[in-house]
Each structure stands twice: as structure tokens, then as C-alpha cells.
Amino acid sequence: MKQFTCVQDLGDLRSALAEAFEIKKDRFKYSELGRNKTLMMIFFNSSLRTRLSTQKAAFNLGMNVMVLDINQGAWKLETERGVIMAGDKQEHILEAIPVMGSYCDIIGVRSFARFEDREFDYNEVILNQFTKYSGRPVFSMEAATRHPLQSFADLITIEEYKTKERPKVVLTWAPHPRPLPQAVPNSFAEWMNTTDYDFVITHPEGYELDPKFVGRAKVEYDQRKAFEGADFIYAKSWGAYTGENYGRVLSTDRSWTVSSGQMACTDNAFFMHCLPVRRNMIVSDEVIECDRSIVIPEAANREISATVVLKRMIEGLEK
Ligand code: CP
């Protein structure tokens, strides 16, 4: 595998899931594969799970790891070409990227949507610059429009916990004081659309996602109706996508906070969230602490999804 930025890069999901469950049984099975190979992880934004789970995955495979936080200790990077660099940015990304590429074999990049210009975000300008100029295989550790390592872990988790062949999975918007990127809901929808699950998205009017990601999902504006008979509730907040409202908070209506009342409408659904989560904004204490909350095993599966992805990328280096 030469890159991992979306579900299509993984190819057949059945075989990817089989590989994930094989690695889960013995996560050190391929501990020699990454010997003398170096992973560089570049963070433009904060992280707990992605940072730790991806490093752990690299260690499982015997890799060396370097981590760079661009905004803490590195030179400030200019990302636009043609800018007269008379401001506070000391280095251009077009030199920085090939330099970083010269020190490693594989690069992971985290670069969130900036919410300044939808076209800039949805063209994945930063991630694509790494792909174009690093000379190395690149994978996304959450980019402007997708978070595929998270979505792969989410799929592994649903496959582990489902008790029906075709579970009902509901992605619900939830309130948050600040606008959050659409990467997680976009990506979750993209991955769910590759399955034959009954997949529903619910949000207040104005929070419609890019139709490209919504795909075949049923969109239901009544959250309680959407929750009826659900087997999995996947909560996430996101800022508006459409028109001039791009990147704005349109509602902080706490009646959308996932609480026991809504969960009672479901078929004893499991509760999922990618974390970090703001309690009693997105989900109540009771729901996230109840025995149907699977947010911790979901986060633990980030190590598994990252191990599969890195294993395939190392294998791709040999070809
Ligand atoms: N879910 C997730 O990506 O967590 P972090 O932002 O902490 O990496």
C-alpha cells in the first residue's frame, strides 16, 4: 500500500478486517517487518489517541519512530506558494517536506480543516503537499476531510460487538461550544457506506454533510426517530458544511446531547465516540459510563487499525 488517506486505499475490507483480527490475536506477529524502517509522525494539531496508538503500532512492527509537533519547537511553516515571507513564518513547507522525507521511510500527517476556506480544506492541500513533495508513502492521521485510522477502528469495533448480520448504525450530531471539523463524520459515513449496515445520519437542519460522504445513508432530522431500533449510536459534533455557514456553530441545543432518554429509543444500542468527548454536551455522564458504552475498546482498536495500515505500507516499500 502506497498511501492511506481514505477507505478505498485499503482495498477489500473483508481481508483488511481479517488481518485486523489476526493482529489482534498476536500484535507482535510481524515484529521483524519494520526493522531499520523509520516512521515520521507530523502533527499540525493536538492528539492523544492517534499519537500513542500509531507509535504503539510502529513498535509492534519493530519500527523506529520520530514525532514532530509543528507548532511546538519547529519553525513556523508557510503553506501558501507565492507569499512574500516577511511575517512570522520562518520556513516554507515546500522545503520542510522533502527534508522531513529524507529522514524516514513512511510519513503520517495530522492536519485539520482550518475553516477559513472550504476549497482549501476540501482539496486537502496540506496532506497532498506531503504526498507530492516528500518522496515517501504518506498516511493520514486525520486530515481536513477524513480520519481513516479512526473509521477503520470504528468498523473493527462494530464487527466485534454486532449481534445481527445487518445492524442499524446511527451517526448523530451533538452540540459543542466550538465548531469541529467534519473529518470524523465524513469518514465514518464513507466507511459505513462500504458496508451493508442499515446506516442513518441525524442532525439539525443546517448541519448537512457533503453529499459525497452522505452517500446512500438515510438522513433523518428527528433524532429520536433516527434512534428507534438502533444497535449502535455514534455521536460526533461538527461545524456547518454548507454555503456561507461553512465552519460555523449554528446550534448548541442540548436536547441533542445523547442521554438516557434518547438511548431508551434504541434496541439497547452500544454508544460510540472517537474521543476526546465533552461530557454533558455531547453525551451524558450516565450514557458514557454505562455498560453499553464501548468508547474505550473503540479507542483501543486504534492500535489495531494503525498496525494493519503500517504493516501494509511497509510491505509496499519492498515493491
Ligand atoms: N480520536 C482521535 O483521533 O483522538 P486524538 O485526537 O486524541 O488523536
Coordinates of N, CA and C in Angstrom, one line a residue, residues 30-188:
Y30 N 4.3 -9.6 13.4 CA 5.1 -9.0 12.4 C 6.2 -8.1 12.9
S31 N 6.7 -8.5 14.1 CA 7.7 -7.6 14.8 C 9.0 -7.4 14.1
E32 N 9.3 -8.2 13.1 CA 10.6 -8.0 12.4 C 10.4 -7.2 11.1
L33 N 9.1 -7.0 10.7 CA 8.8 -6.4 9.4 C 9.4 -5.0 9.3
G34 N 9.3 -4.3 10.4 CA 9.7 -2.8 10.3 C 11.2 -2.6 10.8
R35 N 11.9 -3.6 10.9 CA 13.3 -3.4 11.4 C 14.1 -2.4 10.5
N36 N 14.7 -1.5 11.0 CA 15.5 -0.4 10.3 C 14.6 0.5 9.4
K37 N 13.3 0.4 9.7 CA 12.5 1.4 8.9 C 12.0 2.4 9.9
T38 N 11.9 3.7 9.4 CA 11.6 4.8 10.3 C 10.3 5.4 9.9
L39 N 9.4 5.6 10.9 CA 8.2 6.3 10.7 C 8.3 7.7 11.3
M40 N 7.9 8.7 10.5 CA 7.9 10.1 11.0 C 6.4 10.5 11.1
M41 N 6.1 11.0 12.3 CA 4.7 11.4 12.5 C 4.7 12.9 12.7
I42 N 4.0 13.6 11.8 CA 3.9 15.1 11.8 C 2.6 15.6 12.3
F43 N 2.6 16.4 13.4 CA 1.3 16.9 13.9 C 1.3 18.4 13.8
F44 N 0.2 18.8 13.0 CA -0.1 20.3 13.0 C -1.1 20.6 14.0
N45 N -1.7 19.5 14.6 CA -2.8 19.7 15.6 C -2.6 18.7 16.8
S46 N -3.2 18.9 17.9 CA -3.1 18.1 19.1 C -3.6 16.7 18.9
S47 N -3.1 15.8 19.7 CA -3.6 14.4 19.7 C -3.2 13.7 20.9
L48 N -4.1 12.7 21.4 CA -3.7 11.8 22.4 C -3.7 10.4 21.8
R49 N -4.9 9.9 21.3 CA -5.0 8.6 20.8 C -4.2 8.3 19.5
T50 N -4.3 9.2 18.6 CA -3.6 9.0 17.3 C -2.1 8.9 17.6
R51 N -1.6 9.8 18.4 CA -0.2 9.9 18.7 C 0.3 8.6 19.3
L52 N -0.4 8.1 20.4 CA 0.0 7.0 21.1 C -0.2 5.7 20.4
S53 N -1.4 5.5 19.8 CA -1.8 4.3 19.1 C -0.9 4.0 17.9
T54 N -0.6 5.1 17.2 CA 0.2 4.9 16.0 C 1.7 4.6 16.3
Q55 N 2.2 5.2 17.4 CA 3.5 4.9 17.9 C 3.6 3.4 18.3
K56 N 2.5 3.0 19.1 CA 2.5 1.6 19.6 C 2.4 0.6 18.4
A57 N 1.7 1.0 17.4 CA 1.6 0.1 16.2 C 3.0 0.0 15.5
A58 N 3.7 1.1 15.5 CA 5.0 1.1 14.9 C 5.9 0.2 15.7
F59 N 5.8 0.3 17.0 CA 6.7 -0.5 17.9 C 6.3 -2.0 17.7
N60 N 5.0 -2.3 17.5 CA 4.6 -3.7 17.3 C 5.3 -4.3 16.1
L61 N 5.6 -3.4 15.1 CA 6.2 -3.8 13.8 C 7.7 -3.7 13.8
G62 N 8.3 -3.3 15.0 CA 9.7 -3.1 15.1 C 10.3 -1.9 14.4
M63 N 9.4 -0.9 14.2 CA 9.9 0.4 13.5 C 10.6 1.3 14.5
N64 N 11.4 2.2 14.0 CA 11.8 3.4 14.7 C 10.8 4.5 14.5
V65 N 10.6 5.4 15.4 CA 9.6 6.4 15.3 C 10.2 7.8 15.7
M66 N 9.9 8.8 14.8 CA 10.2 10.2 15.1 C 8.8 11.0 15.1
V67 N 8.7 11.9 16.1 CA 7.4 12.6 16.2 C 7.8 14.1 16.2
L68 N 7.1 14.9 15.3 CA 7.4 16.3 15.2 C 6.0 17.1 15.4
D69 N 6.0 17.9 16.4 CA 4.8 18.8 16.6 C 5.2 20.1 15.9
I70 N 4.6 20.4 14.8 CA 5.0 21.6 14.0 C 4.8 22.9 14.8
N71 N 3.8 22.9 15.7 CA 3.6 24.2 16.4 C 4.3 24.3 17.7
Q72 N 5.1 23.3 18.0 CA 5.8 23.3 19.3 C 7.3 22.9 19.1
G73 N 8.1 23.8 18.8 CA 9.5 23.5 18.7 C 10.1 23.5 17.3
A74 N 9.2 23.4 16.3 CA 9.6 23.5 14.9 C 9.5 25.0 14.4
W75 N 10.1 25.3 13.3 CA 9.9 26.6 12.7 C 8.5 26.8 12.2
K76 N 7.9 28.0 12.3 CA 6.6 28.2 11.8 C 6.6 28.0 10.3
L77 N 5.7 27.3 9.7 CA 5.7 27.0 8.3 C 4.7 27.8 7.5
E78 N 5.2 28.3 6.4 CA 4.3 29.0 5.4 C 3.8 27.9 4.5
T79 N 2.5 27.9 4.2 CA 2.0 26.8 3.3 C 1.5 27.3 2.0
E80 N 1.4 28.6 1.8 CA 1.0 29.2 0.5 C 2.2 29.5 -0.4
R81 N 2.1 29.1 -1.6 CA 3.2 29.5 -2.6 C 3.0 30.9 -3.1
G82 N 4.1 31.6 -3.3 CA 4.0 33.0 -3.8 C 3.9 34.0 -2.7
V83 N 3.8 33.6 -1.5 CA 3.8 34.6 -0.4 C 5.2 35.2 -0.1
I84 N 5.2 36.5 0.1 CA 6.5 37.2 0.5 C 6.6 36.9 2.0
M85 N 7.6 36.2 2.3 CA 7.7 35.7 3.7 C 8.4 36.7 4.6
A86 N 7.7 37.8 4.8 CA 8.2 38.9 5.7 C 7.5 38.9 7.0
G87 N 6.6 37.9 7.3 CA 5.9 37.8 8.5 C 6.6 36.9 9.5
D88 N 5.8 36.2 10.3 CA 6.4 35.3 11.4 C 6.7 33.9 11.0
K89 N 6.5 33.6 9.7 CA 6.8 32.2 9.3 C 8.2 32.1 8.8
Q90 N 9.0 31.2 9.4 CA 10.4 31.2 9.0 C 10.8 30.2 7.9
E91 N 9.9 29.2 7.7 CA 10.3 28.2 6.7 C 9.1 27.9 5.8
H92 N 9.4 27.5 4.6 CA 8.3 27.2 3.7 C 8.1 25.7 3.7
I93 N 6.9 25.3 3.6 CA 6.5 23.8 3.7 C 7.1 23.1 2.5
L94 N 7.4 23.8 1.4 CA 7.9 23.1 0.2 C 9.4 22.7 0.4
E95 N 10.1 23.4 1.3 CA 11.5 22.9 1.7 C 11.3 21.9 2.8
A96 N 10.5 22.2 3.8 CA 10.4 21.4 5.0 C 10.0 19.9 4.7
I97 N 9.0 19.8 3.7 CA 8.5 18.4 3.5 C 9.6 17.5 2.9
P98 N 10.3 17.9 1.8 CA 11.3 17.0 1.3 C 12.4 16.7 2.4
V99 N 12.7 17.7 3.2 CA 13.8 17.5 4.2 C 13.3 16.4 5.2
M100 N 12.0 16.5 5.6 CA 11.5 15.5 6.6 C 11.5 14.1 5.9
G101 N 11.1 14.1 4.6 CA 11.1 12.9 3.9 C 12.4 12.2 3.8
S102 N 13.5 13.0 3.8 CA 14.8 12.5 3.7 C 15.3 11.7 4.9
Y103 N 14.6 11.9 6.0 CA 15.0 11.2 7.3 C 14.2 10.0 7.6
C104 N 13.2 9.6 6.7 CA 12.3 8.5 7.1 C 11.9 7.7 5.9
D105 N 11.1 6.6 6.2 CA 10.6 5.7 5.2 C 9.1 5.9 4.9
I106 N 8.4 6.3 6.0 CA 6.9 6.5 5.9 C 6.6 7.7 6.7
I107 N 5.6 8.5 6.2 CA 5.2 9.7 6.9 C 3.7 9.7 7.2
G108 N 3.4 9.9 8.5 CA 2.0 10.2 8.9 C 1.8 11.6 9.2
V109 N 0.6 12.2 8.7 CA 0.4 13.6 8.9 C -1.0 13.8 9.5
R110 N -1.0 14.7 10.5 CA -2.3 15.2 11.0 C -2.4 16.7 10.7
S111 N -3.4 17.0 10.0 CA -3.6 18.5 9.6 C -5.1 18.7 9.4
F112 N -5.7 19.3 10.4 CA -7.2 19.5 10.4 C -7.6 20.6 9.5
A113 N -8.9 20.6 9.2 CA -9.5 21.8 8.4 C -9.3 23.0 9.2
R114 N -9.0 24.1 8.5 CA -8.8 25.4 9.1 C -10.1 26.2 9.2
F115 N -11.1 25.8 8.4 CA -12.4 26.5 8.4 C -12.2 28.0 7.9
E116 N -11.2 28.3 7.2 CA -11.0 29.6 6.6 C -11.6 29.6 5.2
D117 N -11.3 28.5 4.5 CA -11.6 28.4 3.0 C -12.0 27.0 2.7
R118 N -13.3 26.7 2.4 CA -13.7 25.3 2.2 C -13.0 24.6 1.1
E119 N -12.7 25.4 0.1 CA -12.0 24.8 -1.1 C -10.6 24.3 -0.6
F120 N -9.9 25.2 0.1 CA -8.5 24.8 0.6 C -8.6 23.5 1.5
D121 N -9.6 23.5 2.4 CA -9.8 22.3 3.3 C -10.1 21.1 2.4
Y122 N -11.2 21.2 1.6 CA -11.7 20.0 0.9 C -10.8 19.6 -0.3
N123 N -9.8 20.4 -0.6 CA -8.8 19.9 -1.6 C -7.6 19.3 -0.9
E124 N -7.7 19.2 0.5 CA -6.6 18.5 1.3 C -5.2 19.0 0.8
V125 N -5.1 20.4 0.8 CA -3.9 21.0 0.3 C -2.6 20.5 1.1
I126 N -2.7 20.5 2.4 CA -1.5 20.2 3.2 C -1.2 18.7 3.0
L127 N -2.1 17.8 3.2 CA -1.9 16.4 3.0 C -1.3 16.1 1.6
N128 N -1.9 16.7 0.6 CA -1.5 16.4 -0.8 C -0.1 17.0 -1.0
Q129 N 0.3 18.0 -0.3 CA 1.7 18.6 -0.5 C 2.7 17.5 0.1
F130 N 2.3 16.9 1.2 CA 3.2 15.8 1.7 C 3.3 14.7 0.7
T131 N 2.2 14.3 0.1 CA 2.2 13.2 -0.9 C 3.1 13.6 -2.1
K132 N 3.0 14.8 -2.5 CA 3.7 15.2 -3.7 C 5.2 15.5 -3.5
Y133 N 5.5 16.0 -2.4 CA 6.9 16.5 -2.2 C 7.8 15.7 -1.3
S134 N 7.2 14.8 -0.5 CA 8.0 14.1 0.5 C 8.9 13.0 -0.1
G135 N 8.4 12.4 -1.2 CA 9.1 11.2 -1.8 C 8.9 10.0 -1.0
R136 N 7.9 10.0 -0.1 CA 7.6 8.9 0.8 C 6.1 8.5 0.8
P137 N 5.8 7.3 1.1 CA 4.4 6.9 1.3 C 3.8 7.7 2.5
V138 N 2.6 8.2 2.3 CA 2.0 9.1 3.3 C 0.7 8.5 3.7
F139 N 0.4 8.6 5.0 CA -0.9 8.2 5.5 C -1.5 9.3 6.4
S140 N -2.8 9.4 6.4 CA -3.5 10.4 7.2 C -3.6 10.0 8.6
M141 N -3.3 10.9 9.5 CA -3.6 10.7 10.9 C -4.7 11.7 11.4
E142 N -5.6 12.0 10.4 CA -6.7 12.9 10.4 C -6.3 14.1 9.6
A143 N -6.9 14.2 8.5 CA -6.7 15.4 7.6 C -7.9 16.3 7.6
A144 N -8.0 17.2 6.7 CA -9.1 18.1 6.7 C -10.5 17.5 6.5
T145 N -10.6 16.4 5.7 CA -11.9 15.9 5.4 C -12.1 14.5 5.8
R146 N -11.1 13.8 6.3 CA -11.3 12.3 6.7 C -10.4 12.0 7.8
H147 N -10.8 10.9 8.6 CA -9.9 10.4 9.6 C -10.0 8.8 9.5
P148 N -9.3 8.3 8.5 CA -9.5 6.9 8.1 C -9.0 5.9 9.2
L149 N -7.9 6.3 10.0 CA -7.5 5.3 11.0 C -8.5 5.2 12.1
Q150 N -9.3 6.3 12.3 CA -10.4 6.2 13.3 C -11.5 5.4 12.7
S151 N -11.9 5.6 11.5 CA -13.0 4.9 10.9 C -12.7 3.4 10.8
F152 N -11.5 3.0 10.5 CA -11.1 1.6 10.4 C -11.3 1.0 11.8
A153 N -10.8 1.7 12.8 CA -11.0 1.2 14.2 C -12.5 1.1 14.6
D154 N -13.3 2.1 14.1 CA -14.7 2.0 14.4 C -15.4 0.8 13.7
L155 N -15.0 0.5 12.5 CA -15.5 -0.6 11.8 C -15.1 -2.0 12.5
I156 N -13.9 -2.0 12.9 CA -13.4 -3.2 13.7 C -14.3 -3.4 14.9
T157 N -14.5 -2.3 15.6 CA -15.3 -2.3 16.9 C -16.7 -2.8 16.6
I158 N -17.4 -2.2 15.6 CA -18.8 -2.6 15.2 C -18.8 -4.1 14.9
E159 N -17.8 -4.6 14.1 CA -17.8 -6.0 13.7 C -17.6 -6.9 15.0
E160 N -16.9 -6.4 16.0 CA -16.7 -7.2 17.2 C -17.9 -7.3 18.0
Y161 N -18.7 -6.2 18.1 CA -19.8 -6.1 19.0 C -21.2 -6.4 18.4
K162 N -21.3 -6.4 17.1 CA -22.6 -6.6 16.5 C -23.2 -8.0 16.8
T163 N -24.5 -8.1 17.0 CA -25.1 -9.4 17.2 C -26.1 -9.7 16.1
K164 N -26.2 -8.8 15.1 CA -27.0 -9.0 13.9 C -26.1 -8.9 12.7
E165 N -26.5 -9.6 11.6 CA -25.7 -9.5 10.4 C -25.7 -8.1 9.8
R166 N -26.9 -7.5 10.0 CA -27.1 -6.1 9.4 C -27.6 -5.1 10.5
P167 N -26.6 -4.7 11.3 CA -27.1 -3.8 12.4 C -27.5 -2.4 11.9
K168 N -28.3 -1.8 12.7 CA -28.7 -0.4 12.4 C -27.7 0.5 13.2
V169 N -27.0 1.4 12.4 CA -25.9 2.2 12.9 C -26.4 3.7 12.6
V170 N -26.4 4.5 13.7 CA -26.8 5.9 13.6 C -25.7 6.8 14.0
L171 N -25.4 7.7 13.0 CA -24.4 8.8 13.3 C -25.2 10.0 13.7
T172 N -25.0 10.5 14.9 CA -25.8 11.7 15.4 C -24.9 12.8 15.6
W173 N -25.3 14.0 15.1 CA -24.6 15.3 15.5 C -25.0 15.5 17.0
A174 N -24.1 16.2 17.7 CA -24.3 16.6 19.1 C -23.7 18.0 19.3
P175 N -24.2 18.7 20.3 CA -23.7 20.1 20.5 C -22.3 20.2 21.0
H176 N -21.7 21.3 20.7 CA -20.3 21.6 21.2 C -20.1 23.1 21.1
P177 N -19.3 23.7 22.0 CA -19.2 25.1 22.1 C -18.5 25.7 20.9
R178 N -17.6 24.9 20.3 CA -16.8 25.4 19.2 C -17.0 24.5 17.9
P179 N -16.8 25.1 16.7 CA -17.0 24.3 15.5 C -15.9 23.3 15.3
L180 N -16.3 22.0 15.2 CA -15.3 21.0 15.0 C -15.3 20.6 13.5
P181 N -14.2 20.1 13.0 CA -14.1 19.7 11.6 C -15.1 18.5 11.3
Q182 N -15.3 18.3 10.0 CA -16.2 17.3 9.6 C -15.5 16.0 9.3
A183 N -14.2 15.9 9.5 CA -13.4 14.8 9.1 C -13.9 13.5 9.7
V184 N -14.3 13.4 11.0 CA -14.7 12.2 11.6 C -16.1 11.7 11.0
P185 N -17.1 12.6 11.0 CA -18.4 12.2 10.5 C -18.3 11.9 9.0
N186 N -17.5 12.7 8.2 CA -17.4 12.3 6.8 C -16.8 10.9 6.6
S187 N -15.7 10.7 7.3 CA -15.0 9.5 7.2 C -15.8 8.3 7.7
F188 N -16.5 8.5 8.8 CA -17.4 7.4 9.4 C -18.4 7.0 8.3

